[in-house]
Amino acid sequence: GESVGLHLPTLSVQEGDNSIINCAYSNSASDYFIWYKQESGKGPQFIIDIRSNMDKRQGQRVTVLLNKTVKHLSLQIAATQPGDSAVYFCAETLRSSASKIIFGSGTRLSIRP
Amino acid sequence: EADIYQIPRYLVIGTGKKITLECSQTMGHDKMYWYQQDPGMELHLIHYSYGVNSTEKGDLSSESTVSRIRTEHFPLTLESARPSHTSQYLCASMDRGDGYTFGSGTRLTVV
């Protein structure tokens, strides 16, 4: 079946550096993509989203890039801080299909002081 | 403060017990979802609802059941808990096809 998968299960980054978390998706019909952050003991929290008619979207310290040609999604976090430590999930959906969201397996981001 | 609430946050129960995990949201969202998640792993959809009196099974087979009698309330019930049900259960709601709002989850341990 269709699935969303992440390239790396863990990522260790020096505090202050930029982090890049990658994600591959396989459903070419998906038209809406979301990144979630999940801290220990909490539910996933929305970070940023992007629709398929865009290839880049910026938020506060975060940028999402979408490459539909190779079905690749990335999350860039600028000036990574200790509070960014969490598991990050990418997710995809087809907005017209009654809104079930498919989640990837997650990347754990750890910050080195 | 969260607009979607899950009760309890933690629960330890014995095998064979019946339990209900509560989920309530104050946002008036029609769509609600239950996910099961083992620590650090992906989320698996087990139930969803598109409105009152609407419930559907998700992609992961589950022995749980749900009900949707009121828009704001989407409880999940296990008739006879087993150790294999030990996991975290996350409730979410959605408005008009945008991203989910998640609750903080219920971490269930069956002994």
mmCIF file with all atom_site columns, N, CA, C and O in Angstrom, chain A residues 91-108:
data_model
loop_
_atom_site.group_PDB
_atom_site.id
_atom_site.type_symbol
_atom_site.label_atom_id
_atom_site.label_alt_id
_atom_site.label_comp_id
_atom_site.label_asym_id
_atom_site.label_entity_id
_atom_site.label_seq_id
_atom_site.pdbx_PDB_ins_code
_atom_site.Cartn_x
_atom_site.Cartn_y
_atom_site.Cartn_z
_atom_site.occupancy
_atom_site.B_iso_or_equiv
_atom_site.pdbx_formal_charge
_atom_site.auth_seq_id
_atom_site.auth_comp_id
_atom_site.auth_asym_id
_atom_site.auth_atom_id
_atom_site.pdbx_PDB_model_num
ATOM 1  N N  . ALA A 1 91  ? 3.831   13.755 7.363  1.00 0.00 ? 91  ALA A N  1
ATOM 2  C CA . ALA A 1 91  ? 2.529   13.139 7.125  1.00 0.00 ? 91  ALA A CA 1
ATOM 3  C C  . ALA A 1 91  ? 1.982   13.646 5.806  1.00 0.00 ? 91  ALA A C  1
ATOM 4  O O  . ALA A 1 91  ? 2.307   14.754 5.365  1.00 0.00 ? 91  ALA A O  1
ATOM 5  N N  . GLU A 1 92  ? 1.181   12.820 5.163  1.00 0.00 ? 92  GLU A N  1
ATOM 6  C CA . GLU A 1 92  ? 0.613   13.196 3.880  1.00 0.00 ? 92  GLU A CA 1
ATOM 7  C C  . GLU A 1 92  ? -0.867  12.859 3.867  1.00 0.00 ? 92  GLU A C  1
ATOM 8  O O  . GLU A 1 92  ? -1.332  11.969 4.577  1.00 0.00 ? 92  GLU A O  1
ATOM 9  N N  . THR A 1 93  ? -1.582  13.565 3.028  1.00 0.00 ? 93  THR A N  1
ATOM 10 C CA . THR A 1 93  ? -2.996  13.272 2.864  1.00 0.00 ? 93  THR A CA 1
ATOM 11 C C  . THR A 1 93  ? -3.470  13.794 1.513  1.00 0.00 ? 93  THR A C  1
ATOM 12 O O  . THR A 1 93  ? -2.827  14.646 0.897  1.00 0.00 ? 93  THR A O  1
ATOM 13 N N  . LEU A 1 94  ? -4.591  13.273 1.115  1.00 0.00 ? 94  LEU A N  1
ATOM 14 C CA . LEU A 1 94  ? -5.289  13.793 -0.044 1.00 0.00 ? 94  LEU A CA 1
ATOM 15 C C  . LEU A 1 94  ? -6.515  14.509 0.499  1.00 0.00 ? 94  LEU A C  1
ATOM 16 O O  . LEU A 1 94  ? -7.415  13.867 1.048  1.00 0.00 ? 94  LEU A O  1
ATOM 17 N N  . ARG A 1 95  ? -6.523  15.828 0.405  1.00 0.00 ? 95  ARG A N  1
ATOM 18 C CA . ARG A 1 95  ? -7.531  16.619 1.118  1.00 0.00 ? 95  ARG A CA 1
ATOM 19 C C  . ARG A 1 95  ? -8.949  16.318 0.666  1.00 0.00 ? 95  ARG A C  1
ATOM 20 O O  . ARG A 1 95  ? -9.893  16.479 1.423  1.00 0.00 ? 95  ARG A O  1
ATOM 21 N N  . SER A 1 96  ? -9.101  15.838 -0.540 1.00 0.00 ? 96  SER A N  1
ATOM 22 C CA . SER A 1 96  ? -10.446 15.549 -1.020 1.00 0.00 ? 96  SER A CA 1
ATOM 23 C C  . SER A 1 96  ? -10.923 14.158 -0.623 1.00 0.00 ? 96  SER A C  1
ATOM 24 O O  . SER A 1 96  ? -12.066 13.811 -0.864 1.00 0.00 ? 96  SER A O  1
ATOM 25 N N  . SER A 1 97  ? -10.074 13.385 0.025  1.00 0.00 ? 97  SER A N  1
ATOM 26 C CA . SER A 1 97  ? -10.383 11.978 0.275  1.00 0.00 ? 97  SER A CA 1
ATOM 27 C C  . SER A 1 97  ? -10.863 11.732 1.697  1.00 0.00 ? 97  SER A C  1
ATOM 28 O O  . SER A 1 97  ? -10.622 10.669 2.242  1.00 0.00 ? 97  SER A O  1
ATOM 29 N N  . ALA A 1 98  ? -11.512 12.719 2.272  1.00 0.00 ? 98  ALA A N  1
ATOM 30 C CA . ALA A 1 98  ? -12.056 12.577 3.628  1.00 0.00 ? 98  ALA A CA 1
ATOM 31 C C  . ALA A 1 98  ? -10.972 12.588 4.692  1.00 0.00 ? 98  ALA A C  1
ATOM 32 O O  . ALA A 1 98  ? -11.197 12.118 5.790  1.00 0.00 ? 98  ALA A O  1
ATOM 33 N N  . SER A 1 99  ? -9.791  13.105 4.320  1.00 0.00 ? 99  SER A N  1
ATOM 34 C CA . SER A 1 99  ? -8.882  13.619 5.326  1.00 0.00 ? 99  SER A CA 1
ATOM 35 C C  . SER A 1 99  ? -8.201  12.622 6.231  1.00 0.00 ? 99  SER A C  1
ATOM 36 O O  . SER A 1 99  ? -7.838  12.962 7.344  1.00 0.00 ? 99  SER A O  1
ATOM 37 N N  . LYS A 1 100 ? -8.011  11.397 5.823  1.00 0.00 ? 100 LYS A N  1
ATOM 38 C CA . LYS A 1 100 ? -7.162  10.514 6.615  1.00 0.00 ? 100 LYS A CA 1
ATOM 39 C C  . LYS A 1 100 ? -5.712  10.885 6.339  1.00 0.00 ? 100 LYS A C  1
ATOM 40 O O  . LYS A 1 100 ? -5.299  11.014 5.190  1.00 0.00 ? 100 LYS A O  1
ATOM 41 N N  . ILE A 1 101 ? -4.940  11.014 7.389  1.00 0.00 ? 101 ILE A N  1
ATOM 42 C CA . ILE A 1 101 ? -3.548  11.408 7.267  1.00 0.00 ? 101 ILE A CA 1
ATOM 43 C C  . ILE A 1 101 ? -2.665  10.193 7.505  1.00 0.00 ? 101 ILE A C  1
ATOM 44 O O  . ILE A 1 101 ? -2.876  9.439  8.450  1.00 0.00 ? 101 ILE A O  1
ATOM 45 N N  . ILE A 1 102 ? -1.682  10.003 6.641  1.00 0.00 ? 102 ILE A N  1
ATOM 46 C CA . ILE A 1 102 ? -0.735  8.892  6.767  1.00 0.00 ? 102 ILE A CA 1
ATOM 47 C C  . ILE A 1 102 ? 0.565   9.431  7.339  1.00 0.00 ? 102 ILE A C  1
ATOM 48 O O  . ILE A 1 102 ? 1.143   10.380 6.801  1.00 0.00 ? 102 ILE A O  1
ATOM 49 N N  . PHE A 1 103 ? 1.014   8.813  8.412  1.00 0.00 ? 103 PHE A N  1
ATOM 50 C CA . PHE A 1 103 ? 2.232   9.253  9.086  1.00 0.00 ? 103 PHE A CA 1
ATOM 51 C C  . PHE A 1 103 ? 3.413   8.369  8.722  1.00 0.00 ? 103 PHE A C  1
ATOM 52 O O  . PHE A 1 103 ? 3.269   7.160  8.539  1.00 0.00 ? 103 PHE A O  1
ATOM 53 N N  . GLY A 1 104 ? 4.599   8.973  8.675  1.00 0.00 ? 104 GLY A N  1
ATOM 54 C CA . GLY A 1 104 ? 5.828   8.228  8.546  1.00 0.00 ? 104 GLY A CA 1
ATOM 55 C C  . GLY A 1 104 ? 6.281   7.706  9.899  1.00 0.00 ? 104 GLY A C  1
ATOM 56 O O  . GLY A 1 104 ? 5.619   7.909  10.918 1.00 0.00 ? 104 GLY A O  1
ATOM 57 N N  . SER A 1 105 ? 7.438   7.045  9.920  1.00 0.00 ? 105 SER A N  1
ATOM 58 C CA . SER A 1 105 ? 7.896   6.371  11.133 1.00 0.00 ? 105 SER A CA 1
ATOM 59 C C  . SER A 1 105 ? 8.607   7.294  12.105 1.00 0.00 ? 105 SER A C  1
ATOM 60 O O  . SER A 1 105 ? 8.866   6.903  13.227 1.00 0.00 ? 105 SER A O  1
ATOM 61 N N  . GLY A 1 106 ? 8.955   8.496  11.740 1.00 0.00 ? 106 GLY A N  1
ATOM 62 C CA . GLY A 1 106 ? 9.537   9.441  12.690 1.00 0.00 ? 106 GLY A CA 1
ATOM 63 C C  . GLY A 1 106 ? 11.051  9.503  12.663 1.00 0.00 ? 106 GLY A C  1
ATOM 64 O O  . GLY A 1 106 ? 11.723  8.493  12.435 1.00 0.00 ? 106 GLY A O  1
ATOM 65 N N  . THR A 1 107 ? 11.606  10.673 12.879 1.00 0.00 ? 107 THR A N  1
ATOM 66 C CA . THR A 1 107 ? 13.044  10.884 13.065 1.00 0.00 ? 107 THR A CA 1
ATOM 67 C C  . THR A 1 107 ? 13.266  11.531 14.415 1.00 0.00 ? 107 THR A C  1
ATOM 68 O O  . THR A 1 107 ? 12.654  12.556 14.723 1.00 0.00 ? 107 THR A O  1
ATOM 69 N N  . ARG A 1 108 ? 14.153  10.929 15.205 1.00 0.00 ? 108 ARG A N  1
ATOM 70 C CA . ARG A 1 108 ? 14.462  11.521 16.515 1.00 0.00 ? 108 ARG A CA 1
ATOM 71 C C  . ARG A 1 108 ? 15.608  12.506 16.344 1.00 0.00 ? 108 ARG A C  1
ATOM 72 O O  . ARG A 1 108 ? 16.690  12.143 15.862 1.00 0.00 ? 108 ARG A O  1
#
